[in-house]
Amino acid sequence: MVVSSLQAVAAPAPVAVPAARTVTILGSTGSVGCNTVELVARSPELYQVEALVARKNVDLLARQAKELRAKAAVVADEAHYGALKDALAGTGIEVAAGAQAVVDAATRPADWVMAAIVGAAGMEPTLAAARRGAIVAFANKEVLVCAGALMMAEVKRHGATLLPVDSEHSAIFQVFESDRVEGVSRLILTASGGPFRKKTREEMARATVKEAVAHPTWDMGAKISVDSATMMNKGLEVIEAHHLFGMPENKIDVLVHPQSVVHSLVEYVDGSVLAQLGTPDMRTPIAVALGWPHRIATPGERLDLVTAGSLEFHAPDPEKFPALRLAREAMRAGGCAACVMNAANEVAVAAFLDGRIGFLDIERIVEHAMTTVPHSRLNSLDDVREVDTVARRIATEAIKAR
Ligand SMILES: NC(=O)c1ccc[n+]([C@@H]2O[C@H](COP(=O)([O-])OP(=O)(O)OC[C@H]3O[C@@H](n4cnc5c(N)ncnc54)[C@H](OP(=O)(O)O)[C@@H]3O)[C@@H](O)[C@H]2O)c1
């Protein structure tokens, strides 16, 4: 079931209490993963944990697995298998490692799967969850950017349910009349503007990693924080919104809103604009997906509009933040363009975080890959993997040549 267009119609009738469900968390040790673990741990009577998955953070993964009494804990990086096995010895928790083990974890029979791995690495496990018709709480936006049409087709084919977790898409989901899409004239994604909103290009050229990951309103993982600083994150989100809600590129706008209180808006043909508001706290959109179709309580600050003070809105500056332009060009080009952009961006952001390139080199590497990789159609997941590999190679070569 594709949530954006069909979900509201097919949603079961609400009952007084949320249903108990089995859950798997892909990327449990990350920022979204830890927030999810916190919410799940608050209601042990409701959630039974099938599997937890990380890349290599064995200490945290083992602690989470014990706390949540998970059936299985999996690390993608096989080098950490021994450490995980030792950490969970005598607990009865199954342990596995490697890329296939991650896919197997997503295949285990959990009703609800949080897809919170970072990057295109999340594609296979997210697909595995979708292919068995699970409810997929979807944070891992890169998967839709590199393989959106194929992913949405699989979701539909297997009757899976995709619930947006990105705060902007969760906001739209909550005010989107999915059974009357013809009444929607535009989606408006809000953006904080990131840490460099008021910086000049010269200052951005000298930006350090510490400055780039210091997001003004959200506390997130390193990759998405850098994406927010370049505003590539908003570009990825425009593409994500296109796939989730079936809206064309020219009906998805971006509005800079530094306070991150209005999480996004939907404009209808009659002039009504519906928005969802809240404090910038990822536990809210995660709870929307975890409790769906019910509402569940979250800890954390409530929104107080009096203390929030004035809310500002500005048009984005595409000259200062070319990533937004690149994402729109990728959407208009279609085919492999968004996949190339995403892969090159992942490689460039990793190089920036390692101190191998400067901040503004990220956009140059991405544009270089987009103009170098030949245009092609993505007819299968093999095509996606091939284009992703080529784009990563071209981006890596460009980084070495700098
Ligand atoms: N953070 C936010 O507030 C936020 C908001 C909206 C959307 N998102 C999206 O949600 C996703 C996760 O973001 P994040 O900020 O939570 O990232 P993060 O803090 O970097 O966490 C990433 C998680 O994925 C795991 N991981 C990385 N590579 C993996 C692999 N190959 N196989 C299995 N697990 C792997 C990591 O394990 P280790 O810890 O062991 O490395 C970690 O658990 C991203 O797509 C992001 O764009 C995040």
CSV table of C-alpha atoms and ligand atoms in Angstrom, one decimal:
chain,number,residue,atom,x,y,z
A,1,MET,CA,0.0,0.0,0.0
A,2,VAL,CA,1.4,3.4,-1.0
A,3,VAL,CA,0.7,5.6,1.9
A,4,SER,CA,0.7,8.9,0.1
A,5,SER,CA,-2.2,8.2,-2.2
A,6,LEU,CA,-4.1,5.2,-0.8
A,7,GLN,CA,-3.3,5.0,2.9
A,8,ALA,CA,-6.0,7.1,4.5
A,9,VAL,CA,-8.7,5.3,2.6
A,10,ALA,CA,-7.5,1.8,3.6
A,11,ALA,CA,-6.6,2.6,7.2
A,12,PRO,CA,-8.2,0.4,9.7
A,13,ALA,CA,-10.8,2.0,12.0
A,14,PRO,CA,-9.1,3.6,15.0
A,15,VAL,CA,-9.5,1.8,18.3
A,16,ALA,CA,-8.8,3.3,21.8
A,17,VAL,CA,-5.3,1.8,22.2
A,18,PRO,CA,-2.5,1.3,19.7
A,19,ALA,CA,-2.1,-2.2,18.5
A,20,ALA,CA,0.9,-4.3,19.8
A,21,ARG,CA,3.4,-5.0,17.0
A,22,THR,CA,6.7,-6.6,16.4
A,23,VAL,CA,9.4,-4.2,15.2
A,24,THR,CA,12.8,-4.3,13.5
A,25,ILE,CA,15.0,-1.2,13.6
A,26,LEU,CA,17.5,-0.9,10.7
A,27,GLY,CA,20.2,1.6,11.8
A,28,SER,CA,19.2,1.4,15.5
A,29,THR,CA,22.5,3.0,16.7
A,30,GLY,CA,22.1,6.1,14.6
A,31,SER,CA,20.3,9.3,15.4
A,32,VAL,CA,16.8,8.2,14.1
A,33,GLY,CA,17.5,4.7,15.4
A,34,CYS,CA,18.2,5.8,18.9
A,35,ASN,CA,15.1,7.9,19.0
A,36,THR,CA,13.1,4.9,17.8
A,37,VAL,CA,14.7,2.7,20.4
A,38,GLU,CA,13.7,5.2,23.1
A,39,LEU,CA,10.1,5.2,22.0
A,40,VAL,CA,9.9,1.5,21.7
A,41,ALA,CA,11.5,1.0,25.2
A,42,ARG,CA,8.8,3.3,26.7
A,43,SER,CA,6.1,0.7,25.9
A,44,PRO,CA,7.5,-2.8,26.3
A,45,GLU,CA,3.9,-4.1,26.6
A,46,LEU,CA,3.2,-2.9,23.0
A,47,TYR,CA,6.4,-3.7,21.1
A,48,GLN,CA,8.3,-6.9,20.7
A,49,VAL,CA,11.7,-6.4,19.0
A,50,GLU,CA,12.5,-8.8,16.2
A,51,ALA,CA,15.9,-7.5,15.1
A,52,LEU,CA,18.3,-4.5,15.5
A,53,VAL,CA,20.8,-3.6,12.8
A,54,ALA,CA,23.9,-1.4,12.8
A,55,ARG,CA,27.1,-1.1,10.8
A,56,LYS,CA,29.8,-1.5,13.4
A,57,ASN,CA,28.8,0.2,16.7
A,58,VAL,CA,28.8,-3.1,18.6
A,59,ASP,CA,28.7,-1.6,22.2
A,60,LEU,CA,25.6,0.4,21.6
A,61,LEU,CA,23.9,-2.3,19.5
A,62,ALA,CA,24.5,-4.9,22.2
A,63,ARG,CA,23.2,-2.6,25.0
A,64,GLN,CA,20.0,-1.9,22.9
A,65,ALA,CA,19.5,-5.5,22.1
A,66,LYS,CA,19.7,-6.5,25.8
A,67,GLU,CA,17.5,-3.6,26.9
A,68,LEU,CA,14.8,-4.3,24.3
A,69,ARG,CA,15.2,-8.1,24.6
A,70,ALA,CA,15.6,-8.3,20.8
A,71,LYS,CA,15.5,-11.7,19.1
A,72,ALA,CA,18.5,-10.8,16.9
A,73,ALA,CA,21.3,-8.2,16.5
A,74,VAL,CA,23.2,-7.8,13.3
A,75,VAL,CA,26.2,-5.8,12.2
A,76,ALA,CA,26.8,-5.0,8.5
A,77,ASP,CA,30.6,-5.0,9.0
A,78,GLU,CA,31.8,-8.6,9.4
A,79,ALA,CA,34.9,-7.5,11.2
A,80,HIS,CA,32.8,-6.8,14.2
A,81,TYR,CA,31.0,-10.1,14.4
A,82,GLY,CA,33.3,-11.6,17.1
A,83,ALA,CA,32.9,-8.5,19.3
A,84,LEU,CA,29.1,-8.6,19.0
A,85,LYS,CA,29.0,-12.4,19.7
A,86,ASP,CA,31.1,-11.9,22.8
A,87,ALA,CA,28.9,-8.9,24.0
A,88,LEU,CA,25.7,-10.9,23.7
A,89,ALA,CA,27.1,-14.3,24.8
A,90,GLY,CA,24.6,-16.1,27.2
A,91,THR,CA,21.7,-13.8,26.3
A,92,GLY,CA,20.0,-16.1,23.8
A,93,ILE,CA,20.0,-13.2,21.3
A,94,GLU,CA,20.9,-14.4,17.8
A,95,VAL,CA,23.9,-12.7,16.3
A,96,ALA,CA,24.9,-12.3,12.6
A,97,ALA,CA,27.1,-10.1,10.4
A,98,GLY,CA,27.5,-9.0,6.8
A,99,ALA,CA,25.4,-7.4,4.1
A,100,GLN,CA,23.3,-10.5,3.5
A,101,ALA,CA,22.6,-10.8,7.3
A,102,VAL,CA,21.3,-7.2,7.2
A,103,VAL,CA,18.8,-8.2,4.4
A,104,ASP,CA,17.9,-11.3,6.3
A,105,ALA,CA,17.2,-9.2,9.4
A,106,ALA,CA,14.8,-7.1,7.4
A,107,THR,CA,13.2,-10.3,6.1
A,108,ARG,CA,12.4,-11.6,9.6
A,109,PRO,CA,8.6,-11.3,10.3
A,110,ALA,CA,8.3,-7.9,12.0
A,111,ASP,CA,5.0,-6.0,11.5
A,112,TRP,CA,6.9,-2.7,11.5
A,113,VAL,CA,10.4,-1.9,10.2
A,114,MET,CA,12.2,1.4,10.8
A,115,ALA,CA,14.4,2.0,7.7
A,116,ALA,CA,17.0,4.3,9.3
A,117,ILE,CA,20.2,3.2,7.7
A,118,VAL,CA,22.1,6.1,6.1
A,119,GLY,CA,22.7,6.2,2.3
A,120,ALA,CA,22.0,3.9,-0.6
A,121,ALA,CA,23.3,1.0,1.6
A,122,GLY,CA,19.8,0.9,3.0
A,123,MET,CA,18.2,-0.1,-0.4
A,124,GLU,CA,18.4,-3.9,-0.2
A,125,PRO,CA,17.1,-4.2,3.4
A,126,THR,CA,14.4,-1.7,2.9
A,127,LEU,CA,13.3,-3.5,-0.3
A,128,ALA,CA,13.4,-6.8,1.6
A,129,ALA,CA,11.0,-5.4,4.2
A,130,ALA,CA,8.7,-3.9,1.5
A,131,ARG,CA,8.7,-7.2,-0.4
A,132,ARG,CA,7.1,-9.1,2.5
A,133,GLY,CA,4.4,-6.4,2.8
A,134,ALA,CA,5.6,-4.9,6.1
A,135,ILE,CA,4.8,-1.4,7.4
A,136,VAL,CA,8.0,0.5,6.6
A,137,ALA,CA,8.7,3.6,8.6
A,138,PHE,CA,10.8,5.4,6.1
A,139,ALA,CA,13.7,7.7,7.1
A,140,ASN,CA,16.4,6.5,4.7
A,141,LYS,CA,15.6,9.1,1.9
A,142,GLU,CA,18.6,8.2,-0.3
A,143,VAL,CA,16.8,4.9,-1.2
A,144,LEU,CA,14.0,6.8,-2.8
A,145,VAL,CA,16.4,9.2,-4.5
A,146,CYS,CA,18.4,6.5,-6.1
A,147,ALA,CA,15.6,4.0,-6.9
A,148,GLY,CA,12.3,5.8,-6.3
A,149,ALA,CA,10.2,4.5,-9.1
A,150,LEU,CA,11.4,0.9,-8.7
A,151,MET,CA,10.9,1.1,-4.9
A,152,MET,CA,7.4,2.5,-5.1
A,153,ALA,CA,6.5,-0.2,-7.6
A,154,GLU,CA,7.7,-2.9,-5.2
A,155,VAL,CA,5.8,-1.3,-2.3
A,156,LYS,CA,2.6,-1.4,-4.4
A,157,ARG,CA,3.2,-4.9,-5.8
A,158,HIS,CA,3.7,-6.4,-2.4
A,159,GLY,CA,1.0,-4.4,-0.5
A,160,ALA,CA,3.6,-2.8,1.8
A,161,THR,CA,2.9,0.4,3.7
A,162,LEU,CA,5.3,3.2,3.5
A,163,LEU,CA,5.1,5.8,6.3
A,164,PRO,CA,7.3,8.9,6.0
A,165,VAL,CA,9.6,9.7,8.9
A,166,ASP,CA,11.4,12.7,7.6
A,167,SER,CA,9.8,15.5,9.6
A,168,GLU,CA,8.8,17.4,6.4
A,169,HIS,CA,7.2,14.4,4.8
A,170,SER,CA,5.5,13.3,8.0
A,171,ALA,CA,4.0,16.8,8.2
A,172,ILE,CA,2.7,16.6,4.6
A,173,PHE,CA,1.4,13.0,5.3
A,174,GLN,CA,-0.6,14.4,8.3
A,175,VAL,CA,-2.3,17.1,6.2
A,176,PHE,CA,-2.4,15.5,2.8
A,177,GLU,CA,-5.9,14.5,1.6
A,178,SER,CA,-4.6,11.4,-0.1
A,179,ASP,CA,-8.0,10.4,-1.4
A,180,ARG,CA,-8.5,13.7,-3.1
A,181,VAL,CA,-5.1,14.4,-4.6
A,182,GLU,CA,-6.6,16.4,-7.5
A,183,GLY,CA,-7.4,19.1,-4.9
A,184,VAL,CA,-3.8,19.6,-4.0
A,185,SER,CA,-2.1,22.4,-5.9
A,186,ARG,CA,1.4,22.4,-4.2
A,187,LEU,CA,3.6,20.9,-1.5
A,188,ILE,CA,5.8,23.3,0.4
A,189,LEU,CA,8.8,21.8,2.1
A,190,THR,CA,10.3,23.9,4.8
A,191,ALA,CA,14.0,24.1,5.4
A,192,SER,CA,15.9,25.5,8.3
A,193,GLY,CA,18.6,26.9,5.9
A,194,GLY,CA,21.3,25.0,7.8
A,195,PRO,CA,24.3,26.5,9.7
A,196,PHE,CA,25.5,28.5,6.7
A,197,ARG,CA,22.3,30.4,5.9
A,198,LYS,CA,23.8,33.7,6.8
A,199,LYS,CA,27.4,32.9,5.6
A,200,THR,CA,29.0,34.1,2.4
A,201,ARG,CA,30.3,31.7,-0.2
A,202,GLU,CA,33.8,32.8,0.8
A,203,GLU,CA,33.1,31.8,4.4
A,204,MET,CA,31.5,28.5,3.3
A,205,ALA,CA,34.7,27.7,1.3
A,206,ARG,CA,36.6,27.8,4.5
A,207,ALA,CA,34.0,25.9,6.6
A,208,THR,CA,35.3,23.2,8.9
A,209,VAL,CA,33.6,19.8,9.6
A,210,LYS,CA,32.7,21.0,13.1
A,211,GLU,CA,30.9,24.1,11.7
A,212,ALA,CA,29.1,22.1,9.0
A,213,VAL,CA,27.7,19.5,11.3
A,214,ALA,CA,26.5,22.1,13.9
A,215,HIS,CA,22.9,22.2,12.8
A,216,PRO,CA,21.0,25.2,14.2
A,217,THR,CA,17.7,23.3,15.1
A,218,TRP,CA,18.0,19.6,14.6
A,219,ASP,CA,20.4,17.0,16.3
A,220,MET,CA,21.2,14.5,13.5
A,221,GLY,CA,23.8,12.1,12.1
A,222,ALA,CA,26.9,13.6,10.4
A,223,LYS,CA,25.9,12.9,6.8
A,224,ILE,CA,22.4,14.5,6.9
A,225,SER,CA,23.9,17.4,8.9
A,226,VAL,CA,26.4,18.1,6.1
A,227,ASP,CA,23.5,17.6,3.5
A,228,SER,CA,21.6,20.3,5.5
A,229,ALA,CA,24.6,22.6,5.3
A,230,THR,CA,24.8,22.3,1.5
A,231,MET,CA,21.0,22.2,1.3
A,232,MET,CA,21.4,18.9,-0.7
A,233,ASN,CA,19.2,17.5,2.0
A,234,LYS,CA,16.3,19.6,0.8
A,235,GLY,CA,17.1,18.6,-2.8
A,236,LEU,CA,16.9,14.9,-1.7
A,237,GLU,CA,13.6,15.7,0.1
A,238,VAL,CA,12.0,17.3,-3.0
A,239,ILE,CA,12.8,14.0,-4.8
A,240,GLU,CA,11.5,12.0,-1.9
A,241,ALA,CA,8.3,14.0,-1.8
A,242,HIS,CA,7.8,13.5,-5.5
A,243,HIS,CA,7.9,9.7,-5.1
A,244,LEU,CA,5.9,9.5,-1.8
A,245,PHE,CA,3.1,11.9,-2.8
A,246,GLY,CA,3.1,11.5,-6.6
A,247,MET,CA,3.5,15.3,-7.2
A,248,PRO,CA,5.5,16.6,-10.1
A,249,GLU,CA,8.7,18.6,-9.5
A,250,ASN,CA,7.1,22.0,-10.4
A,251,LYS,CA,4.5,21.5,-7.7
A,252,ILE,CA,7.0,21.0,-4.9
A,253,ASP,CA,8.4,24.3,-3.5
A,254,VAL,CA,11.0,24.9,-0.8
A,255,LEU,CA,10.6,27.6,1.8
A,256,VAL,CA,13.4,28.6,4.3
A,257,HIS,CA,12.0,28.7,7.8
A,258,PRO,CA,14.9,29.0,10.3
A,259,GLN,CA,12.8,28.2,13.4
A,260,SER,CA,11.9,24.7,12.2
A,261,VAL,CA,8.4,25.0,13.8
A,262,VAL,CA,6.3,24.7,10.7
A,263,HIS,CA,7.4,21.3,9.4
A,264,SER,CA,5.8,21.6,5.9
A,265,LEU,CA,2.6,22.7,4.2
A,266,VAL,CA,0.1,21.6,1.6
A,267,GLU,CA,-1.7,24.1,-0.5
A,268,TYR,CA,-5.1,23.2,-2.0
A,269,VAL,CA,-6.8,24.5,-5.1
A,270,ASP,CA,-9.3,26.5,-3.0
A,271,GLY,CA,-6.5,28.5,-1.5
A,272,SER,CA,-6.4,26.6,1.9
A,273,VAL,CA,-2.9,25.9,3.2
A,274,LEU,CA,-2.6,23.2,5.8
A,275,ALA,CA,0.5,22.8,7.9
A,276,GLN,CA,1.8,20.6,10.7
A,277,LEU,CA,3.7,22.3,13.5
A,278,GLY,CA,5.8,21.2,16.5
A,279,THR,CA,9.1,21.5,18.2
A,280,PRO,CA,12.0,20.2,16.2
A,281,ASP,CA,12.1,16.7,17.8
A,282,MET,CA,12.4,13.6,15.6
A,283,ARG,CA,10.5,11.6,18.2
A,284,THR,CA,7.3,13.2,17.0
A,285,PRO,CA,7.4,12.0,13.3
A,286,ILE,CA,8.8,8.7,14.5
A,287,ALA,CA,5.9,8.3,16.9
A,288,VAL,CA,3.5,9.2,14.1
A,289,ALA,CA,4.8,6.2,12.2
A,290,LEU,CA,5.3,3.9,15.2
A,291,GLY,CA,1.7,4.4,16.4
A,292,TRP,CA,0.0,4.7,13.0
A,293,PRO,CA,-2.9,4.7,12.5
A,294,HIS,CA,-3.1,5.8,16.2
A,295,ARG,CA,-1.5,8.6,18.1
A,296,ILE,CA,1.0,7.6,20.8
A,297,ALA,CA,2.4,9.9,23.5
A,298,THR,CA,6.0,11.2,23.3
A,299,PRO,CA,8.2,12.8,25.9
A,300,GLY,CA,9.8,16.2,25.1
A,301,GLU,CA,8.9,19.8,24.9
A,302,ARG,CA,5.5,20.8,23.6
A,303,LEU,CA,5.2,23.7,21.2
A,304,ASP,CA,4.5,27.1,22.8
A,305,LEU,CA,3.9,29.6,20.1
A,306,VAL,CA,4.2,32.5,22.5
A,307,THR,CA,7.7,31.6,23.5
A,308,ALA,CA,8.5,30.5,19.9
A,309,GLY,CA,8.0,34.2,19.0
A,310,SER,CA,8.1,35.3,15.3
A,311,LEU,CA,8.3,32.7,12.6
A,312,GLU,CA,10.3,33.7,9.5
A,313,PHE,CA,10.0,32.5,6.0
A,314,HIS,CA,12.3,33.2,3.1
A,315,ALA,CA,12.8,32.1,-0.5
A,316,PRO,CA,15.8,29.8,-0.8
A,317,ASP,CA,19.0,31.1,-2.5
A,318,PRO,CA,19.9,28.8,-5.4
A,319,GLU,CA,23.0,30.7,-6.2
A,320,LYS,CA,24.4,30.2,-2.7
A,321,PHE,CA,23.1,26.7,-2.4
A,322,PRO,CA,23.5,25.1,-5.9
A,323,ALA,CA,22.6,21.6,-4.6
A,324,LEU,CA,18.9,22.6,-4.8
A,325,ARG,CA,19.3,23.4,-8.5
A,326,LEU,CA,21.2,20.1,-9.1
A,327,ALA,CA,18.4,18.1,-7.5
A,328,ARG,CA,15.8,19.8,-9.6
A,329,GLU,CA,17.9,19.2,-12.7
A,330,ALA,CA,18.2,15.6,-11.8
A,331,MET,CA,14.4,15.3,-11.4
A,332,ARG,CA,13.8,16.9,-14.8
A,333,ALA,CA,16.4,14.8,-16.5
A,334,GLY,CA,14.9,11.6,-15.1
A,335,GLY,CA,16.5,8.2,-15.7
A,336,CYS,CA,19.7,7.7,-13.7
A,337,ALA,CA,20.4,11.4,-12.9
A,338,ALA,CA,19.1,11.3,-9.3
A,339,CYS,CA,21.0,8.1,-8.6
A,340,VAL,CA,24.2,9.6,-9.9
A,341,MET,CA,23.7,12.7,-7.9
A,342,ASN,CA,23.0,10.8,-4.7
A,343,ALA,CA,26.0,8.4,-5.1
A,344,ALA,CA,28.4,11.3,-5.8
A,345,ASN,CA,27.0,13.2,-2.9
A,346,GLU,CA,27.6,10.3,-0.5
A,347,VAL,CA,31.2,9.9,-1.7
A,348,ALA,CA,31.8,13.7,-1.5
A,349,VAL,CA,30.3,14.2,1.9
A,350,ALA,CA,32.3,11.2,3.3
A,351,ALA,CA,35.5,12.9,1.8
A,352,PHE,CA,34.6,16.2,3.4
A,353,LEU,CA,34.0,14.5,6.8
A,354,ASP,CA,37.4,12.9,6.4
A,355,GLY,CA,39.1,16.2,5.8
A,356,ARG,CA,40.0,15.3,2.2
A,357,ILE,CA,38.1,18.0,0.4
A,358,GLY,CA,36.7,21.4,1.2
A,359,PHE,CA,33.0,22.2,1.8
A,360,LEU,CA,32.3,23.7,-1.5
A,361,ASP,CA,34.1,20.9,-3.3
A,362,ILE,CA,31.0,18.7,-2.4
A,363,GLU,CA,28.8,20.5,-4.9
A,364,ARG,CA,31.6,20.5,-7.5
A,365,ILE,CA,32.1,16.7,-7.3
A,366,VAL,CA,28.4,16.1,-7.5
A,367,GLU,CA,28.0,18.3,-10.6
A,368,HIS,CA,31.1,16.7,-12.2
A,369,ALA,CA,29.6,13.2,-11.7
A,370,MET,CA,26.2,14.4,-13.0
A,371,THR,CA,27.8,15.8,-16.2
A,372,THR,CA,30.2,12.8,-16.7
A,373,VAL,CA,28.1,9.7,-16.1
A,374,PRO,CA,26.2,9.0,-19.4
A,375,HIS,CA,22.4,9.3,-19.2
A,376,SER,CA,20.6,6.0,-19.0
A,377,ARG,CA,17.3,4.6,-17.9
A,378,LEU,CA,16.9,2.6,-14.7
A,379,ASN,CA,14.8,-0.4,-15.6
A,380,SER,CA,15.9,-2.7,-12.8
A,381,LEU,CA,17.7,-2.7,-9.5
A,382,ASP,CA,20.7,-4.1,-11.2
A,383,ASP,CA,20.7,-0.9,-13.3
A,384,VAL,CA,20.6,1.1,-10.1
A,385,ARG,CA,23.5,-0.8,-8.6
A,386,GLU,CA,25.6,-0.3,-11.8
A,387,VAL,CA,25.0,3.4,-12.0
A,388,ASP,CA,25.6,3.8,-8.3
A,389,THR,CA,29.0,2.1,-8.7
A,390,VAL,CA,30.0,4.1,-11.7
A,391,ALA,CA,29.0,7.4,-10.1
A,392,ARG,CA,31.0,6.5,-6.9
A,393,ARG,CA,34.0,5.7,-9.0
A,394,ILE,CA,33.9,9.0,-10.9
A,395,ALA,CA,33.4,11.0,-7.7
A,396,THR,CA,36.3,9.1,-6.1
A,397,GLU,CA,38.6,9.8,-9.1
A,398,ALA,CA,37.6,13.5,-9.0
A,399,ILE,CA,38.4,13.7,-5.3
A,400,LYS,CA,41.8,12.1,-5.8
A,401,ALA,CA,42.5,14.5,-8.7
A,402,ARG,CA,42.0,17.6,-6.5
B,1,LIG,N1,18.9,12.2,12.0
B,1,LIG,C1,17.7,12.7,11.7
B,1,LIG,O1,17.1,13.5,12.5
B,1,LIG,C2,17.0,12.4,10.4
B,1,LIG,C3,15.9,13.1,10.0
B,1,LIG,C4,15.2,12.8,8.8
B,1,LIG,C5,15.8,11.8,8.0
B,1,LIG,N2,16.9,11.2,8.3
B,1,LIG,C6,17.4,10.1,7.5
B,1,LIG,O2,17.5,8.9,8.2
B,1,LIG,C7,18.6,8.2,7.8
B,1,LIG,C8,19.5,7.9,9.0
B,1,LIG,O3,20.0,9.2,9.5
B,1,LIG,P1,20.8,9.3,10.9
B,1,LIG,O4,21.0,10.8,11.0
B,1,LIG,O5,20.0,8.6,11.9
B,1,LIG,O6,22.1,8.6,10.5
B,1,LIG,P2,23.3,8.1,11.5
B,1,LIG,O7,23.1,8.8,12.8
B,1,LIG,O8,24.6,8.3,10.7
B,1,LIG,O9,23.0,6.6,11.7
B,1,LIG,C9,23.0,5.7,10.6
B,1,LIG,C10,22.7,4.3,11.1
B,1,LIG,O10,22.8,3.4,10.0
B,1,LIG,C11,23.8,2.4,10.3
B,1,LIG,N3,24.5,2.0,9.1
B,1,LIG,C12,25.3,2.7,8.3
B,1,LIG,N4,25.7,2.0,7.3
B,1,LIG,C13,25.1,0.8,7.4
B,1,LIG,C14,25.1,-0.4,6.6
B,1,LIG,N5,25.8,-0.4,5.4
B,1,LIG,N6,24.4,-1.4,7.0
B,1,LIG,C15,23.7,-1.4,8.1
B,1,LIG,N7,23.6,-0.3,8.9
B,1,LIG,C16,24.3,0.8,8.5
B,1,LIG,C17,24.7,3.0,11.4
B,1,LIG,O11,25.4,2.0,12.2
B,1,LIG,P3,26.7,2.4,13.0
B,1,LIG,O12,26.2,3.3,14.1
B,1,LIG,O13,27.2,1.2,13.5
B,1,LIG,O14,27.6,3.1,12.0
B,1,LIG,C18,23.6,3.8,12.2
B,1,LIG,O15,22.9,2.9,13.0
B,1,LIG,C19,19.3,9.0,6.7
B,1,LIG,O16,18.9,8.6,5.4
B,1,LIG,C20,18.8,10.4,6.9
B,1,LIG,O17,18.8,11.2,5.8
B,1,LIG,C21,17.5,11.4,9.5
